[in-house]
XYZ file of C-alpha atoms in Angstrom:
314
model
C -341.965 109.541 -19.672
C -341.276 107.809 -23.075
C -343.959 105.759 -23.871
C -347.495 105.320 -21.966
C -349.720 102.455 -21.896
C -353.300 103.158 -23.310
C -356.346 101.521 -23.969
C -357.140 100.816 -27.532
C -360.759 99.887 -28.262
C -361.998 97.825 -31.202
C -365.776 98.674 -31.954
C -367.329 95.652 -34.033
C -370.113 96.552 -35.934
C -372.290 94.432 -38.476
C -370.761 95.573 -41.381
C -367.534 95.309 -39.893
C -365.128 92.813 -42.002
C -363.275 91.260 -39.527
C -366.228 89.535 -37.026
C -365.391 89.493 -33.063
C -364.059 86.070 -33.248
C -361.163 86.907 -35.421
C -360.259 89.787 -33.889
C -360.235 87.697 -30.415
C -357.541 85.131 -31.974
C -355.876 88.121 -32.901
C -355.784 89.190 -29.513
C -355.139 85.968 -28.022
C -351.792 85.701 -30.601
C -350.654 89.356 -29.403
C -350.861 88.415 -25.640
C -349.289 85.067 -26.406
C -346.204 86.422 -28.657
C -346.062 89.008 -25.482
C -345.097 86.186 -22.783
C -349.211 86.352 -21.670
C -347.996 89.350 -19.015
C -351.076 90.930 -17.462
C -350.904 94.228 -19.818
C -351.233 92.284 -22.930
C -354.523 90.459 -21.956
C -357.929 91.743 -23.286
C -361.262 91.938 -22.807
C -364.655 92.350 -23.596
C -366.456 96.069 -22.857
C -369.756 95.190 -21.550
C -372.446 96.766 -23.154
C -373.697 98.711 -20.109
C -369.980 101.140 -20.693
C -370.287 101.587 -24.030
C -372.055 105.283 -23.436
C -368.897 106.291 -21.575
C -366.729 105.844 -25.014
C -366.329 108.908 -25.871
C -369.349 109.532 -27.825
C -368.558 106.178 -30.098
C -371.933 105.499 -32.337
C -373.891 102.270 -30.760
C -376.152 101.699 -33.463
C -375.566 98.866 -35.390
C -372.619 97.780 -32.538
C -372.125 94.153 -32.055
C -369.020 94.385 -29.514
C -366.300 96.303 -28.105
C -363.079 94.926 -27.330
C -360.160 96.520 -25.294
C -356.372 95.888 -25.116
C -353.330 97.665 -23.655
C -350.665 99.341 -26.165
C -348.098 101.418 -25.608
C -348.163 105.502 -26.865
C -345.343 107.208 -27.512
C -344.170 110.680 -28.676
C -342.373 110.225 -32.120
C -339.854 113.663 -31.839
C -339.247 113.161 -28.783
C -338.658 109.543 -28.582
C -336.082 110.205 -31.952
C -334.301 113.228 -29.480
C -334.352 110.861 -26.613
C -332.058 108.166 -28.724
C -329.878 110.922 -30.192
C -328.928 112.465 -26.373
C -328.280 108.915 -25.601
C -326.187 108.011 -28.413
C -323.935 111.215 -28.277
C -323.791 110.463 -24.249
C -322.169 107.446 -24.956
C -319.809 109.700 -27.665
C -321.041 109.816 -30.771
C -320.618 113.268 -32.603
C -324.008 114.560 -33.962
C -324.072 116.693 -37.311
C -327.403 118.478 -37.255
C -328.648 119.794 -39.649
C -326.140 118.999 -42.334
C -326.868 117.006 -45.872
C -324.641 114.459 -47.357
C -323.027 115.375 -50.862
C -321.322 112.231 -51.650
C -319.650 109.311 -50.469
C -316.928 108.067 -52.502
C -316.208 104.183 -51.483
C -312.561 102.882 -51.364
C -311.038 99.772 -50.649
C -311.981 98.952 -47.203
C -314.208 102.592 -46.278
C -316.206 105.363 -47.846
C -314.876 108.724 -47.758
C -318.174 111.090 -46.729
C -318.870 114.462 -47.408
C -321.736 116.471 -46.181
C -321.984 120.063 -45.723
C -323.313 122.593 -42.576
C -323.687 126.248 -42.430
C -320.066 126.072 -41.645
C -318.884 124.887 -45.016
C -318.150 121.251 -46.306
C -316.659 118.570 -44.350
C -315.274 115.195 -45.308
C -314.717 112.193 -42.653
C -313.272 108.696 -43.482
C -315.666 105.824 -42.059
C -315.460 102.053 -42.247
C -319.301 102.275 -43.092
C -322.214 104.646 -43.982
C -325.212 103.393 -43.053
C -328.508 105.075 -45.023
C -331.239 105.044 -42.504
C -332.575 108.595 -44.401
C -336.405 107.462 -44.762
C -337.816 108.728 -48.060
C -334.906 109.860 -48.894
C -332.509 106.503 -48.942
C -332.787 106.422 -52.494
C -331.619 109.993 -53.202
C -328.754 109.323 -50.512
C -328.325 105.764 -52.100
C -327.554 107.670 -55.805
C -324.692 109.998 -54.023
C -322.237 106.751 -53.661
C -320.060 106.454 -55.982
C -319.268 103.675 -57.726
C -322.968 103.178 -58.164
C -324.847 101.089 -55.665
C -327.668 98.844 -55.795
C -330.852 100.628 -55.319
C -334.252 98.176 -55.069
C -337.680 99.333 -56.535
C -339.487 100.876 -53.934
C -342.139 103.614 -53.915
C -343.245 106.425 -51.383
C -346.463 106.085 -49.843
C -347.822 109.072 -47.997
C -349.922 108.942 -44.761
C -351.837 111.937 -43.517
C -353.153 113.084 -40.052
C -355.501 115.326 -38.805
C -356.418 117.298 -35.844
C -359.776 118.050 -34.311
C -360.355 119.683 -31.258
C -361.973 117.602 -28.192
C -359.965 114.944 -26.261
C -361.054 111.332 -26.375
C -360.912 110.465 -22.613
C -360.884 106.557 -22.658
C -357.905 105.939 -24.901
C -357.589 105.014 -28.516
C -359.946 103.555 -31.203
C -359.226 101.167 -34.044
C -361.943 101.713 -36.397
C -362.601 100.244 -39.760
C -363.161 103.341 -42.540
C -366.633 102.428 -44.086
C -365.121 103.109 -47.508
C -362.526 100.854 -48.010
C -361.897 99.063 -45.243
C -358.864 100.228 -44.028
C -358.094 100.897 -40.594
C -358.005 104.302 -39.353
C -356.860 105.454 -35.777
C -358.551 107.984 -33.607
C -356.867 108.982 -30.593
C -355.955 111.607 -27.603
C -353.269 113.994 -28.446
C -352.007 116.947 -27.035
C -355.193 118.211 -25.534
C -357.100 117.625 -29.179
C -357.792 114.100 -31.115
C -355.593 112.716 -33.670
C -357.057 110.907 -36.304
C -354.728 108.675 -39.116
C -353.833 107.455 -41.484
C -353.975 107.469 -45.186
C -352.044 105.289 -47.426
C -351.282 107.737 -51.153
C -348.849 106.867 -53.906
C -346.369 109.947 -53.801
C -344.357 110.978 -56.532
C -341.999 113.354 -56.225
C -339.690 115.529 -54.119
C -340.435 114.013 -49.855
C -339.632 117.841 -49.229
C -342.951 118.953 -50.635
C -344.827 116.038 -49.248
C -348.088 117.695 -47.571
C -351.843 116.488 -46.844
C -354.311 116.357 -49.759
C -357.478 117.982 -49.288
C -359.481 114.469 -50.520
C -357.177 112.914 -47.512
C -358.514 115.409 -45.066
C -362.147 115.034 -46.186
C -361.499 111.202 -46.124
C -360.371 111.503 -42.384
C -363.381 113.530 -41.260
C -365.691 111.695 -42.810
C -364.561 108.468 -40.820
C -364.387 110.342 -37.658
C -367.874 111.637 -38.462
C -369.526 107.924 -38.873
C -368.139 106.709 -35.764
C -368.370 109.725 -33.100
C -371.652 111.307 -32.281
C -369.687 114.924 -31.333
C -368.292 114.978 -34.614
C -371.240 114.378 -36.193
C -371.560 117.810 -38.070
C -367.479 118.267 -38.692
C -366.557 120.360 -41.594
C -362.930 119.898 -43.351
C -362.533 123.707 -42.546
C -362.896 122.833 -38.614
C -359.531 120.708 -39.049
C -357.250 122.663 -36.349
C -354.352 120.959 -38.530
C -352.661 118.575 -40.363
C -349.519 117.081 -41.547
C -348.264 113.880 -43.181
C -345.096 111.385 -43.665
C -343.953 108.859 -45.658
C -343.176 105.454 -45.591
C -341.030 103.179 -47.961
C -342.812 99.977 -49.400
C -341.574 97.524 -52.042
C -342.829 98.821 -55.141
C -345.994 96.722 -56.857
C -349.629 96.640 -57.795
C -352.793 96.837 -55.467
C -353.400 98.898 -52.698
C -350.413 99.825 -50.336
C -352.272 98.382 -47.512
C -351.457 94.623 -48.466
C -347.854 95.822 -49.155
C -344.887 94.250 -47.099
C -343.831 96.290 -43.972
C -340.574 94.587 -43.819
C -337.663 96.205 -43.062
C -334.720 95.987 -46.049
C -331.299 95.881 -45.289
C -329.350 96.212 -48.865
C -325.429 96.484 -48.542
C -322.761 97.885 -51.208
C -321.182 94.391 -51.025
C -322.419 90.982 -49.120
C -318.725 90.620 -47.018
C -317.288 93.846 -45.034
C -319.642 95.876 -46.428
C -319.181 99.705 -46.869
C -322.801 101.232 -47.269
C -325.775 99.650 -45.638
C -329.309 101.461 -46.394
C -332.403 100.991 -44.774
C -335.372 100.890 -46.575
C -339.015 100.686 -45.303
C -339.543 99.603 -41.339
C -341.503 101.554 -38.537
C -340.377 103.575 -35.434
C -341.578 100.847 -32.952
C -338.828 98.531 -34.277
C -336.129 100.740 -34.423
C -334.047 99.109 -31.717
C -334.430 95.757 -32.916
C -333.397 97.552 -36.725
C -330.224 98.671 -35.354
C -329.000 95.375 -33.899
C -330.196 93.584 -37.117
C -327.696 96.608 -38.992
C -325.170 96.130 -36.593
C -324.826 92.299 -36.846
C -324.871 92.553 -41.015
C -322.056 95.627 -40.621
C -320.057 94.025 -37.481
C -317.177 92.764 -39.398
C -316.222 95.919 -41.223
C -315.769 97.295 -38.161
C -313.078 97.589 -35.727
C -313.199 95.618 -32.394
C -313.975 97.276 -29.468
C -315.632 97.270 -26.144
C -319.011 97.870 -25.555
C -320.079 101.080 -24.123
C -323.829 99.912 -23.070
C -326.549 97.384 -23.979
C -329.334 99.185 -25.425
C -331.859 96.003 -24.062
C -331.424 97.842 -20.886
C -330.076 100.839 -21.255
C -332.624 103.899 -20.055
C -333.833 106.952 -22.435
C -334.956 109.968 -21.142
C -337.022 112.842 -22.699
C -335.533 115.459 -20.557
C -332.376 117.468 -20.915
């Protein structure tokens, strides 16, 4: 009820930058790394079936490759993980804001604020998994700790009426070659994402008009039924922020690796997570635990998250 296998379509046109043979090599490696399970095999969609692909433009279409991948609801998955943690004994303070964290010998005094007032707890380790607010949280630790050179990149999505029936489409922006997904989403079509450098308060992030026009233009380019779509017909839009290493050049080419930064190499008291992806959350958590295990008291494991079942329902 949290993750569903969905067909992904990769249409290749004459002007597409990656040729069919390159995509076949990539998909073969994908299947190989997945253990060659039947669900990971890909296929070429026969030309006679192209007319069924949700109005996909067939002019100059050379090939369509199809494979299966998982789709999830990020909010439902996050909620399920929190419920799972609570069931195993975790305490959840939400909403709450970190006020300060003071490092002592082998612990950290964490002060946070809720509607009921300010609270203080002593912890062996503070894990800073605040996403786009990670730098801000790190700066509230005293004495100061290292904050790497990173920047925020905004990714926006739009929602338009009508729902693709055959799955998800992975298309290439005709303007700059970026990958854009067109997918079914709660009875409508979700299109995204963009990559725009962001400076400012993460709380104020919002889709820009230029981003909405960019995504509308991609949708119009590839789907017949949206050829006359206007940005004013967008039902909704939203944005998120990702952390990438600071640097020159287009954000699309930056590393997506997860960076774990500690206040000290041995028995850390603070570990900050910079970057990463939702789909790798469990592997990231395992890496975090391996880095902080020496700082924690010995405990018998309560569950194995490799096999622990999550539920999207109460």
